[in-house]
XYZ file of C-alpha atoms in Angstrom:
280
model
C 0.000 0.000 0.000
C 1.049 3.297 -0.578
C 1.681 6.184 1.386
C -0.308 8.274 -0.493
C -3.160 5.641 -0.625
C -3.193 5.782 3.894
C -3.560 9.689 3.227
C -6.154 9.691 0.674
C -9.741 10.190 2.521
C -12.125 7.520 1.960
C -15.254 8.494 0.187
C -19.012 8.671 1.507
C -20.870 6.211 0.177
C -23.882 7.517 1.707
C -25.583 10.760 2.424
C -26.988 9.750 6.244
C -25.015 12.179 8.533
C -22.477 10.097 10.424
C -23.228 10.416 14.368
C -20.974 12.542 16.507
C -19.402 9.472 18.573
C -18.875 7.761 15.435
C -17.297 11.186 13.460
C -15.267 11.461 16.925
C -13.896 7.986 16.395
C -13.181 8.011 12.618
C -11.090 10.821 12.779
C -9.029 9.685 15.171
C -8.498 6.387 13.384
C -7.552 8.554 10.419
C -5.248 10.714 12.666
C -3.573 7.629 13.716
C -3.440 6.423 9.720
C -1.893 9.783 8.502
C 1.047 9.448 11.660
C 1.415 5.569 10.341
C 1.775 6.470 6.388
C 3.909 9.610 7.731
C 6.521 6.971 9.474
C 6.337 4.903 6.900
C 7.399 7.653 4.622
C 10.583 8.394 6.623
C 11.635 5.271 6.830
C 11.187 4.155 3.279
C 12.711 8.364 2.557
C 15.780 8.124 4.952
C 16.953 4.861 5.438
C 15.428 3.095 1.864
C 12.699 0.302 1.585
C 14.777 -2.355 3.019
C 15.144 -3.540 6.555
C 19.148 -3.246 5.656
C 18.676 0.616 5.413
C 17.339 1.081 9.073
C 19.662 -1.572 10.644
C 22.338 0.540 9.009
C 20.968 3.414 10.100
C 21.087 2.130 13.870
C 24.463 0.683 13.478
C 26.661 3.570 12.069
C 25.704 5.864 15.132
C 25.484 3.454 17.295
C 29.778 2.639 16.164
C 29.967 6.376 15.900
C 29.321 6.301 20.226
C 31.334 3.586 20.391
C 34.309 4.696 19.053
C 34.233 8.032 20.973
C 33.757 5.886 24.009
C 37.106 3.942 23.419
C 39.007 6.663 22.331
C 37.964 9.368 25.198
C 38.534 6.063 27.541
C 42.202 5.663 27.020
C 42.784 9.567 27.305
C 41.451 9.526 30.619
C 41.770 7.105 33.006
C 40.348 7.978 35.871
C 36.303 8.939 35.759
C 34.728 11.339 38.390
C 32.323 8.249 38.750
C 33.194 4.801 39.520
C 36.506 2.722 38.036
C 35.739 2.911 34.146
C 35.700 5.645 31.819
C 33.622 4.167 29.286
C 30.750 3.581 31.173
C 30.675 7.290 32.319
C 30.988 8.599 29.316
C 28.666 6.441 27.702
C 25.843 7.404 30.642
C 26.333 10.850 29.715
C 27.211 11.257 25.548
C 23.973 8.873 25.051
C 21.382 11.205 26.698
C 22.733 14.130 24.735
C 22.853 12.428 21.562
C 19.633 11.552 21.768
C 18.510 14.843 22.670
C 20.376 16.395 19.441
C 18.920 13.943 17.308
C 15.323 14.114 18.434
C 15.674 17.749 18.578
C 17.015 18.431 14.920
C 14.681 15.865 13.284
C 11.620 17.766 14.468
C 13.251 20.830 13.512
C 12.906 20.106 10.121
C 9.491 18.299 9.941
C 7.226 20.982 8.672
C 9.567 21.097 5.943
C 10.324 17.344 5.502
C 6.620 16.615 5.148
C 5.406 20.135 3.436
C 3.642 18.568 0.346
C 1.493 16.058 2.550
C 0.261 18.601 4.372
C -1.549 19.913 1.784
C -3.957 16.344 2.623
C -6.729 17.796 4.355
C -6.354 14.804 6.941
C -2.864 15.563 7.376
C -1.857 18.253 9.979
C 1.506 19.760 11.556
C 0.374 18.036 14.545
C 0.935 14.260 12.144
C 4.119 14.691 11.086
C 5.796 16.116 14.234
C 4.270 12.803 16.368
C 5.771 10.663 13.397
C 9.494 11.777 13.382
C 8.987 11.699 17.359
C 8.008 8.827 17.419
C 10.318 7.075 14.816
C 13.243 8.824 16.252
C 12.562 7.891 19.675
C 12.450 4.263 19.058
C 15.499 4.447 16.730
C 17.672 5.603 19.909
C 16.079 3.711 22.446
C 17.506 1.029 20.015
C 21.377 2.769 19.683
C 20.975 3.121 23.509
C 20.539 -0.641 24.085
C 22.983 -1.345 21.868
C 25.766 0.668 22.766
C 25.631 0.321 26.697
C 25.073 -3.526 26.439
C 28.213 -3.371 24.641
C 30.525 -0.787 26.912
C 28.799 -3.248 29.828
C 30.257 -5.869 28.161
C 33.997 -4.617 28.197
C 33.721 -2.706 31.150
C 35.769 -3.476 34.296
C 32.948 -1.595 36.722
C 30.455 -3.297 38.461
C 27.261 -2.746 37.111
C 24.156 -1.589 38.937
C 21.331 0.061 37.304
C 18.269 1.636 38.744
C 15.371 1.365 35.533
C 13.120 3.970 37.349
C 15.709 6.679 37.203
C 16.617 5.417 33.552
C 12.913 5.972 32.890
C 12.443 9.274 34.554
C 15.285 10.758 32.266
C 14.476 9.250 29.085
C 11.132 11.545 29.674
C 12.917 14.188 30.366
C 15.111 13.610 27.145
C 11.965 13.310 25.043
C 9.709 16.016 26.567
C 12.963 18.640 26.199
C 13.670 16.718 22.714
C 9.939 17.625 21.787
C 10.008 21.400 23.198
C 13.314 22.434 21.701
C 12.213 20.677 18.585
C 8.679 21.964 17.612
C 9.917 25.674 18.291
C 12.967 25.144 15.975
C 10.407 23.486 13.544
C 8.385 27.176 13.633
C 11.124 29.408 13.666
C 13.094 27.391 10.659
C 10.185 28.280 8.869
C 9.687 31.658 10.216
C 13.163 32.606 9.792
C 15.480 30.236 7.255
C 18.476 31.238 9.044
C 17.327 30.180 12.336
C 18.364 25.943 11.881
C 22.247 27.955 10.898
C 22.120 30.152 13.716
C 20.719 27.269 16.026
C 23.199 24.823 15.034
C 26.197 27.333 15.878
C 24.658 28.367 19.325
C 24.096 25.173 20.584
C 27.485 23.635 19.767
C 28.699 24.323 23.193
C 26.413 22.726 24.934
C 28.572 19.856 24.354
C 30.706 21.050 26.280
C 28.637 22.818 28.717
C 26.339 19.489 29.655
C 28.537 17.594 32.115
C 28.887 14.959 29.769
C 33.183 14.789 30.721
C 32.462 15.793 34.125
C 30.418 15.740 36.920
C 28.543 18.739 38.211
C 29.193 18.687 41.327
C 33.044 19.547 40.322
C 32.078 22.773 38.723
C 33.338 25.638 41.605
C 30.963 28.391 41.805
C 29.954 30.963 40.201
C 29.714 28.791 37.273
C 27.827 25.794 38.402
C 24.916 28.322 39.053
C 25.091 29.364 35.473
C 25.140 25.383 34.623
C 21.786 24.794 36.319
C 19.708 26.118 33.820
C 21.072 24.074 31.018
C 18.357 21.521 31.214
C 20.853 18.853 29.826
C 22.933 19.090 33.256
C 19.617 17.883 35.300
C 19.039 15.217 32.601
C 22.296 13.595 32.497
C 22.572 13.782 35.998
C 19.729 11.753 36.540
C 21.088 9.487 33.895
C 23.936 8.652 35.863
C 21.767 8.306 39.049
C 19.993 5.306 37.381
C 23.668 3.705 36.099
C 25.429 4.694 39.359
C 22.694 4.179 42.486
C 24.926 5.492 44.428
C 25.805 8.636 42.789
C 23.186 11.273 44.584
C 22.867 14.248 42.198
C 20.916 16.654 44.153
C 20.908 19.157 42.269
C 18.508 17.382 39.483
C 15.427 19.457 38.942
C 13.221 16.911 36.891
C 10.185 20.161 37.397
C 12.688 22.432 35.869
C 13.268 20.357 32.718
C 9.218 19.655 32.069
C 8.788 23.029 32.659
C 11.469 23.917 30.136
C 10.280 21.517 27.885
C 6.608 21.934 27.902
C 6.722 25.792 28.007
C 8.632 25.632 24.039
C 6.407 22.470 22.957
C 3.182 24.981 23.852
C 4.794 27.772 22.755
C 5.728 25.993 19.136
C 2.265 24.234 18.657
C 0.985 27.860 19.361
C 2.812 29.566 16.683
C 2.528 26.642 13.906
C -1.091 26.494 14.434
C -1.307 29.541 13.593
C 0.964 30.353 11.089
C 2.282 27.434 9.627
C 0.293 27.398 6.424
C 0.513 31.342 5.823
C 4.164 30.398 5.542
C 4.720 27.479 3.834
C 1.982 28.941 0.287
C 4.692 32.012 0.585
């Protein structure tokens, strides 16, 4: 089937007005159908129609982490947390990575999916739940992948706490989803915007404890670190991988707030200017 075909609205066959309940329920099927056909489009777009291209498409990253986990391991050999570097690192480069990736995808899906949305059942709303959704799962994957192998060849003794694991995987994907859908507007709003964006938030690299721990930052500048909302996340990260690490500085309010403020702010503007912009 097509993805064209899952967009395409099916026709009335009869001129009885459909009751509300059943109105309610059919357009949320087709909701659900246009977010389907819209993942299937990515995947068959980005990674090609076979299963090869999306097993690549996990793998190369997934080496990509890797790699920078082996290398940054035999520079330093000592971690601020536990006995192995590779582990720590790994705790704290995955988080961020995912956030990037998330992040940038949705930037661009108003523009990735602009000539479906001119489907009547298709909205803004469709194609930024798709690429969330995709991209999600596609690093969930990477993570798995990548710390059951640095678990594998690491020296420490493992320990991880799944409900702290859980806790900041929302907070990557609720920040992920913020940050994202106001990109998405503003790249449209303003073309320069994904340039400009991509050079400002290079340091935060840098800037997100990923190398170090937070609790080793001297003041004043740890108080300016507490409002990156990356700090808090990989902080709590490392809480689930390291139970006995107590980061208590972690603000899991400050990084839904952060993150829901932009996603309402985002859905606001797009909903309301979104197709002004794109029939410019």
């Amino acid at each position: 089937m097509r993805v064209v075909d899952l967009l395409t609205p099916e026709r009335k066959t009869s001129n009885e007005s459909t009751p509300l309940r059943l109105r309610k329920q059919h357009t949320s099927f087709t909701s659900y159908r246009a977010i389907f056909a819209l993942v299937l489009r990515e995947i068959s777009t980005t990674y090609g129609r076979s299963a090869g291209g999306y097993i690549w498409a996990v793998l190369e990253p997934a080496a990509g982490v890797v790699l920078l986990t082996i290398i940054f391991s035999i520079g330093f050999k000592s971690p601020p947390l536990g006995s192995d570097f590779a582990y720590f690192y790994a705790s704290g480069l995955l988080a961020f990575t995912m956030y990037a990736d998330i992040s940038a995808k949705l930037g661009q899906s108003i523009q990735f999916s602009q000539r479906l949305l001119s489907y009547p059942r298709v909205t803004f709303v469709d194609a930024l739940l798709a690429r969330l959704l995709l991209n999600t799962l596609t690093q969930l994957i990477i993570h798995l992948i990548v710390m059951t192998f640095v678990v594998l060849i690491s020296s420490a003794d493992v320990s991880i706490d799944m409900s702290k694991l859980v806790i900041g995987y929302a907070m990557v994907i609720v920040l992920s989803a913020g940050i994202g859908t106001l990109n998405s507007f503003l790249s449209l709003a303003y073309p320069i915007w994904a340039t400009a964006w991509a050079v400002l938030s290079r340091p935060l690299f840098i800037a997100s404890c990923i190398f170090f721990v937070f609790d080793a930052v001297p003041q004043p500048y740890n108080d300016y670190l507490w409002y990156n909302p990356l700090v808090h996340i990989i902080g709590m990260m490392r809480d689930g991988y390291y139970p006995y690490y107590q980061p208590n500085y972690v603000s899991v309010v400050y990084v839904f707030v952060v993150g829901l403020t932009t996603l309402c702010i985002g859905l606001f503007f797009l909903n309301r200017y979104h197709r002004d912009i794109i029939l410019k």
